[in-house]
């Protein structure tokens, strides 16, 4: 086996993001097979035992994850076109049920806060923003198998065999899509459950079978549901809530 950068091993194991791993290594907060490593770029065998010092573990515990009901008209990631960022909605006045037993908004929670997954400008619903690289990787890595659930309003005429193709058999950008679970919710709305998140995936899938998406709402990621969170408001991930 060839040695691999320790930061890459840490990210692969879900200990933290590669950027966080480099920061922990610089501070001497990482042990490899019991020995502290403090030099960036250090490599180790994939079988090496990697542990974090208490300072790093404490730093991770302090990181927050938020759930936002993103409105249409906001983008999840930075854009050069001047669109409004979903993260700009994270303010004290937009916290859902603030002061009712949950933590109060702290401006420090905006530092390093980033979306874990995309939701395009024309779509609404559950968007996760987190300071925790472990959660980001869990949700958006190529090998993630966490379910994402959507309600999708459509127009058009579904092609013959189209529903079966939506469930399995379509490709995007020359790559086969993973099996999905797609069924009619009512006469103009489909219910999608996916285990991946390609760019504008649902819209492009529907186009291939003769449908046009006119409304898309994400309602669940893993075990976390949007529930009654109002549009444009957010809340902290609750104690015991896991993706």
mmCIF file of C-alpha atoms in Angstrom:
data_model
loop_
_atom_site.group_PDB
_atom_site.id
_atom_site.type_symbol
_atom_site.label_atom_id
_atom_site.label_comp_id
_atom_site.label_asym_id
_atom_site.label_seq_id
_atom_site.Cartn_x
_atom_site.Cartn_y
_atom_site.Cartn_z
ATOM 1 C CA UNK A 1 0.000 0.000 0.000
ATOM 2 C CA UNK A 2 1.199 3.474 -0.892
ATOM 3 C CA UNK A 3 1.279 6.190 1.814
ATOM 4 C CA UNK A 4 -1.454 8.850 1.570
ATOM 5 C CA UNK A 5 -1.595 12.405 2.919
ATOM 6 C CA UNK A 6 -2.922 12.302 6.462
ATOM 7 C CA UNK A 7 -5.410 15.089 5.758
ATOM 8 C CA UNK A 8 -6.896 13.015 2.923
ATOM 9 C CA UNK A 9 -7.159 9.942 5.160
ATOM 10 C CA UNK A 10 -8.899 12.002 7.840
ATOM 11 C CA UNK A 11 -11.440 13.330 5.348
ATOM 12 C CA UNK A 12 -12.053 9.851 3.906
ATOM 13 C CA UNK A 13 -12.775 8.548 7.401
ATOM 14 C CA UNK A 14 -15.187 11.368 8.150
ATOM 15 C CA UNK A 15 -13.058 12.803 10.956
ATOM 16 C CA UNK A 16 -13.208 16.301 9.446
ATOM 17 C CA UNK A 17 -12.703 18.113 6.148
ATOM 18 C CA UNK A 18 -9.256 18.257 4.537
ATOM 19 C CA UNK A 19 -8.987 21.960 5.363
ATOM 20 C CA UNK A 20 -9.819 21.281 8.999
ATOM 21 C CA UNK A 21 -7.357 18.393 9.046
ATOM 22 C CA UNK A 22 -4.557 20.682 7.909
ATOM 23 C CA UNK A 23 -5.459 23.186 10.638
ATOM 24 C CA UNK A 24 -5.455 20.461 13.294
ATOM 25 C CA UNK A 25 -2.124 19.081 12.053
ATOM 26 C CA UNK A 26 -0.541 22.536 12.188
ATOM 27 C CA UNK A 27 -1.647 22.875 15.803
ATOM 28 C CA UNK A 28 -0.321 19.445 16.764
ATOM 29 C CA UNK A 29 -3.783 18.069 17.489
ATOM 30 C CA UNK A 30 -3.468 14.884 15.382
ATOM 31 C CA UNK A 31 -1.866 11.586 16.382
ATOM 32 C CA UNK A 32 -0.926 8.881 13.887
ATOM 33 C CA UNK A 33 -0.303 5.503 15.497
ATOM 34 C CA UNK A 34 0.065 7.329 18.802
ATOM 35 C CA UNK A 35 2.579 9.955 17.648
ATOM 36 C CA UNK A 36 1.719 13.644 17.205
ATOM 37 C CA UNK A 37 2.061 14.882 13.611
ATOM 38 C CA UNK A 38 2.520 18.612 13.044
ATOM 39 C CA UNK A 39 3.968 18.917 9.523
ATOM 40 C CA UNK A 40 1.584 19.572 6.645
ATOM 41 C CA UNK A 41 1.793 17.076 3.811
ATOM 42 C CA UNK A 42 2.877 14.213 6.045
ATOM 43 C CA UNK A 43 1.765 10.842 4.686
ATOM 44 C CA UNK A 44 0.789 7.574 6.355
ATOM 45 C CA UNK A 45 -0.353 4.132 5.291
ATOM 46 C CA UNK A 46 -4.133 3.764 4.808
ATOM 47 C CA UNK A 47 -4.139 1.293 7.715
ATOM 48 C CA UNK A 48 -2.716 3.870 10.178
ATOM 49 C CA UNK A 49 -4.632 4.665 13.367
ATOM 50 C CA UNK A 50 -5.509 8.368 13.460
ATOM 51 C CA UNK A 51 -6.891 10.075 16.565
ATOM 52 C CA UNK A 52 -7.649 13.683 17.509
ATOM 53 C CA UNK A 53 -6.470 15.483 20.616
ATOM 54 C CA UNK A 54 -9.100 16.870 22.968
ATOM 55 C CA UNK A 55 -8.657 20.392 21.614
ATOM 56 C CA UNK A 56 -9.724 19.259 18.137
ATOM 57 C CA UNK A 57 -12.644 17.234 19.471
ATOM 58 C CA UNK A 58 -13.797 20.261 21.485
ATOM 59 C CA UNK A 59 -13.518 22.483 18.418
ATOM 60 C CA UNK A 60 -15.768 20.086 16.482
ATOM 61 C CA UNK A 61 -18.354 19.956 19.263
ATOM 62 C CA UNK A 62 -18.672 23.747 19.152
ATOM 63 C CA UNK A 63 -19.548 23.787 15.446
ATOM 64 C CA UNK A 64 -23.152 24.336 14.441
ATOM 65 C CA UNK A 65 -25.419 23.049 11.705
ATOM 66 C CA UNK A 66 -28.503 24.936 10.549
ATOM 67 C CA UNK A 67 -31.630 23.994 8.610
ATOM 68 C CA UNK A 68 -33.050 26.679 6.298
ATOM 69 C CA UNK A 69 -36.259 26.661 4.289
ATOM 70 C CA UNK A 70 -34.736 28.337 1.235
ATOM 71 C CA UNK A 71 -37.134 30.450 -0.813
ATOM 72 C CA UNK A 72 -37.183 30.598 -4.595
ATOM 73 C CA UNK A 73 -34.910 33.411 -5.821
ATOM 74 C CA UNK A 74 -31.920 32.615 -3.594
ATOM 75 C CA UNK A 75 -28.843 30.624 -4.593
ATOM 76 C CA UNK A 76 -27.189 28.113 -2.296
ATOM 77 C CA UNK A 77 -23.620 28.876 -3.438
ATOM 78 C CA UNK A 78 -21.661 32.016 -4.289
ATOM 79 C CA UNK A 79 -22.404 33.368 -7.742
ATOM 80 C CA UNK A 80 -20.843 36.062 -9.902
ATOM 81 C CA UNK A 81 -24.258 37.123 -11.244
ATOM 82 C CA UNK A 82 -25.298 39.123 -8.196
ATOM 83 C CA UNK A 83 -27.953 36.691 -6.984
ATOM 84 C CA UNK A 84 -28.895 36.677 -3.317
ATOM 85 C CA UNK A 85 -27.187 34.011 -1.226
ATOM 86 C CA UNK A 86 -29.324 31.765 0.946
ATOM 87 C CA UNK A 87 -26.833 32.254 3.785
ATOM 88 C CA UNK A 88 -27.833 35.944 3.932
ATOM 89 C CA UNK A 89 -31.116 34.799 5.487
ATOM 90 C CA UNK A 90 -29.337 33.494 8.590
ATOM 91 C CA UNK A 91 -30.136 36.367 10.958
ATOM 92 C CA UNK A 92 -31.564 36.721 14.458
ATOM 93 C CA UNK A 93 -34.925 37.931 13.123
ATOM 94 C CA UNK A 94 -35.378 34.924 10.821
ATOM 95 C CA UNK A 95 -34.649 32.246 13.448
ATOM 96 C CA UNK A 96 -37.748 30.089 13.808
ATOM 97 C CA UNK A 97 -39.252 30.167 17.309
ATOM 98 C CA UNK A 98 -36.248 31.989 18.727
ATOM 99 C CA UNK A 99 -36.112 31.965 22.506
ATOM 100 C CA UNK A 100 -38.392 28.953 22.923
ATOM 101 C CA UNK A 101 -35.935 26.643 24.591
ATOM 102 C CA UNK A 102 -33.403 26.356 21.759
ATOM 103 C CA UNK A 103 -30.081 28.184 21.424
ATOM 104 C CA UNK A 104 -30.156 31.873 20.524
ATOM 105 C CA UNK A 105 -28.528 33.118 17.339
ATOM 106 C CA UNK A 106 -24.832 33.903 17.690
ATOM 107 C CA UNK A 107 -23.119 35.889 14.874
ATOM 108 C CA UNK A 108 -20.018 33.734 15.446
ATOM 109 C CA UNK A 109 -21.971 30.869 13.894
ATOM 110 C CA UNK A 110 -21.734 32.593 10.513
ATOM 111 C CA UNK A 111 -17.963 32.076 10.368
ATOM 112 C CA UNK A 112 -17.127 29.178 8.081
ATOM 113 C CA UNK A 113 -20.822 28.407 7.563
ATOM 114 C CA UNK A 114 -21.297 26.737 4.175
ATOM 115 C CA UNK A 115 -24.116 24.911 2.356
ATOM 116 C CA UNK A 116 -23.885 21.122 2.366
ATOM 117 C CA UNK A 117 -25.418 20.405 -1.006
ATOM 118 C CA UNK A 118 -27.035 22.611 -3.609
ATOM 119 C CA UNK A 119 -30.592 23.792 -4.179
ATOM 120 C CA UNK A 120 -30.944 25.871 -7.323
ATOM 121 C CA UNK A 121 -32.432 29.357 -7.564
ATOM 122 C CA UNK A 122 -35.804 28.107 -8.846
ATOM 123 C CA UNK A 123 -36.206 25.554 -6.039
ATOM 124 C CA UNK A 124 -37.440 25.823 -2.469
ATOM 125 C CA UNK A 125 -37.016 23.794 0.674
ATOM 126 C CA UNK A 126 -34.551 22.191 3.014
ATOM 127 C CA UNK A 127 -31.004 23.513 2.755
ATOM 128 C CA UNK A 128 -28.352 22.467 5.266
ATOM 129 C CA UNK A 129 -25.644 24.961 6.219
ATOM 130 C CA UNK A 130 -22.862 23.800 8.500
ATOM 131 C CA UNK A 131 -19.512 24.685 10.048
ATOM 132 C CA UNK A 132 -18.785 20.979 10.449
ATOM 133 C CA UNK A 133 -16.818 19.360 7.632
ATOM 134 C CA UNK A 134 -17.850 15.901 8.821
ATOM 135 C CA UNK A 135 -21.508 16.676 8.185
ATOM 136 C CA UNK A 136 -20.752 18.289 4.833
ATOM 137 C CA UNK A 137 -18.871 15.207 3.685
ATOM 138 C CA UNK A 138 -21.636 12.936 4.968
ATOM 139 C CA UNK A 139 -24.165 14.767 2.805
ATOM 140 C CA UNK A 140 -22.303 15.639 -0.385
ATOM 141 C CA UNK A 141 -19.390 13.255 -0.904
ATOM 142 C CA UNK A 142 -19.462 11.101 -4.029
ATOM 143 C CA UNK A 143 -20.004 7.982 -1.923
ATOM 144 C CA UNK A 144 -22.826 9.454 0.181
ATOM 145 C CA UNK A 145 -25.942 7.281 0.283
ATOM 146 C CA UNK A 146 -28.151 9.650 2.300
ATOM 147 C CA UNK A 147 -31.652 9.985 0.865
ATOM 148 C CA UNK A 148 -32.959 13.337 -0.368
ATOM 149 C CA UNK A 149 -36.739 13.637 -0.758
ATOM 150 C CA UNK A 150 -38.528 16.087 -3.061
ATOM 151 C CA UNK A 151 -42.031 17.103 -4.119
ATOM 152 C CA UNK A 152 -41.995 18.097 -7.796
ATOM 153 C CA UNK A 153 -44.804 19.777 -9.758
ATOM 154 C CA UNK A 154 -44.626 19.094 -13.474
ATOM 155 C CA UNK A 155 -46.254 19.963 -16.783
ATOM 156 C CA UNK A 156 -46.272 17.999 -20.019
ATOM 157 C CA UNK A 157 -46.977 14.479 -21.152
ATOM 158 C CA UNK A 158 -44.944 11.651 -19.655
ATOM 159 C CA UNK A 159 -43.381 9.518 -22.360
ATOM 160 C CA UNK A 160 -44.123 5.809 -22.620
ATOM 161 C CA UNK A 161 -42.106 4.018 -19.969
ATOM 162 C CA UNK A 162 -41.079 7.390 -18.554
ATOM 163 C CA UNK A 163 -41.885 6.612 -14.940
ATOM 164 C CA UNK A 164 -39.788 3.451 -15.075
ATOM 165 C CA UNK A 165 -36.898 5.426 -16.564
ATOM 166 C CA UNK A 166 -37.128 8.030 -13.799
ATOM 167 C CA UNK A 167 -36.716 5.207 -11.309
ATOM 168 C CA UNK A 168 -33.739 3.683 -13.121
ATOM 169 C CA UNK A 169 -32.172 3.867 -16.553
ATOM 170 C CA UNK A 170 -31.385 7.543 -17.231
ATOM 171 C CA UNK A 171 -27.941 9.073 -17.675
ATOM 172 C CA UNK A 172 -26.636 12.611 -17.181
ATOM 173 C CA UNK A 173 -23.424 13.891 -18.733
ATOM 174 C CA UNK A 174 -22.604 10.388 -19.917
ATOM 175 C CA UNK A 175 -22.900 8.827 -16.454
ATOM 176 C CA UNK A 176 -25.626 6.445 -15.349
ATOM 177 C CA UNK A 177 -27.762 7.687 -12.479
ATOM 178 C CA UNK A 178 -28.218 5.646 -9.340
ATOM 179 C CA UNK A 179 -31.615 3.966 -8.897
ATOM 180 C CA UNK A 180 -34.216 6.402 -7.541
ATOM 181 C CA UNK A 181 -37.722 6.041 -6.106
ATOM 182 C CA UNK A 182 -40.213 8.090 -8.110
ATOM 183 C CA UNK A 183 -44.000 7.909 -8.051
ATOM 184 C CA UNK A 184 -46.999 10.124 -8.710
ATOM 185 C CA UNK A 185 -48.141 12.086 -5.635
ATOM 186 C CA UNK A 186 -51.200 13.439 -7.455
ATOM 187 C CA UNK A 187 -52.123 14.296 -11.040
ATOM 188 C CA UNK A 188 -49.479 17.002 -11.470
ATOM 189 C CA UNK A 189 -46.929 16.237 -8.750
ATOM 190 C CA UNK A 190 -44.204 13.621 -8.514
ATOM 191 C CA UNK A 191 -42.513 12.344 -5.364
ATOM 192 C CA UNK A 192 -38.741 11.774 -5.741
ATOM 193 C CA UNK A 193 -36.273 10.063 -3.411
ATOM 194 C CA UNK A 194 -32.656 10.264 -4.599
ATOM 195 C CA UNK A 195 -29.312 9.141 -3.205
ATOM 196 C CA UNK A 196 -27.222 11.598 -5.193
ATOM 197 C CA UNK A 197 -27.304 15.256 -6.131
ATOM 198 C CA UNK A 198 -26.125 16.138 -9.625
ATOM 199 C CA UNK A 199 -26.561 19.730 -10.814
ATOM 200 C CA UNK A 200 -30.255 20.374 -11.648
ATOM 201 C CA UNK A 201 -30.682 16.620 -11.628
ATOM 202 C CA UNK A 202 -34.443 16.338 -11.211
ATOM 203 C CA UNK A 203 -35.198 18.993 -13.820
ATOM 204 C CA UNK A 204 -32.901 17.303 -16.330
ATOM 205 C CA UNK A 205 -34.329 13.858 -15.562
ATOM 206 C CA UNK A 206 -37.853 15.112 -16.161
ATOM 207 C CA UNK A 207 -36.868 16.754 -19.449
ATOM 208 C CA UNK A 208 -35.678 13.389 -20.741
ATOM 209 C CA UNK A 209 -39.153 11.884 -20.285
ATOM 210 C CA UNK A 210 -41.214 14.781 -21.675
ATOM 211 C CA UNK A 211 -41.938 16.712 -18.477
ATOM 212 C CA UNK A 212 -41.150 20.265 -17.404
ATOM 213 C CA UNK A 213 -40.613 21.027 -13.737
ATOM 214 C CA UNK A 214 -42.623 24.061 -12.611
ATOM 215 C CA UNK A 215 -42.102 23.683 -8.866
ATOM 216 C CA UNK A 216 -39.561 21.784 -6.763
ATOM 217 C CA UNK A 217 -39.366 21.502 -2.977
ATOM 218 C CA UNK A 218 -36.899 19.457 -0.927
ATOM 219 C CA UNK A 219 -38.590 18.158 2.203
ATOM 220 C CA UNK A 220 -36.075 15.740 3.729
ATOM 221 C CA UNK A 221 -32.364 14.886 3.896
ATOM 222 C CA UNK A 222 -31.682 11.605 5.662
ATOM 223 C CA UNK A 223 -33.655 11.636 8.916
ATOM 224 C CA UNK A 224 -33.967 15.441 9.009
ATOM 225 C CA UNK A 225 -37.292 16.774 7.726
ATOM 226 C CA UNK A 226 -38.363 20.288 6.758
ATOM 227 C CA UNK A 227 -41.596 19.937 8.718
ATOM 228 C CA UNK A 228 -43.384 23.187 9.557
ATOM 229 C CA UNK A 229 -40.347 25.445 9.152
ATOM 230 C CA UNK A 230 -41.676 28.570 7.357
ATOM 231 C CA UNK A 231 -40.183 29.735 4.067
ATOM 232 C CA UNK A 232 -37.235 32.052 4.667
ATOM 233 C CA UNK A 233 -36.711 30.941 8.266
ATOM 234 C CA UNK A 234 -34.103 28.657 9.835
ATOM 235 C CA UNK A 235 -33.378 26.630 12.950
ATOM 236 C CA UNK A 236 -30.437 24.867 14.563
ATOM 237 C CA UNK A 237 -30.064 21.110 14.154
ATOM 238 C CA UNK A 238 -31.672 19.702 17.290
ATOM 239 C CA UNK A 239 -29.946 17.604 19.936
ATOM 240 C CA UNK A 240 -30.131 13.977 18.886
ATOM 241 C CA UNK A 241 -31.112 14.866 15.306
ATOM 242 C CA UNK A 242 -28.990 12.944 12.800
ATOM 243 C CA UNK A 243 -28.825 12.729 9.033
#
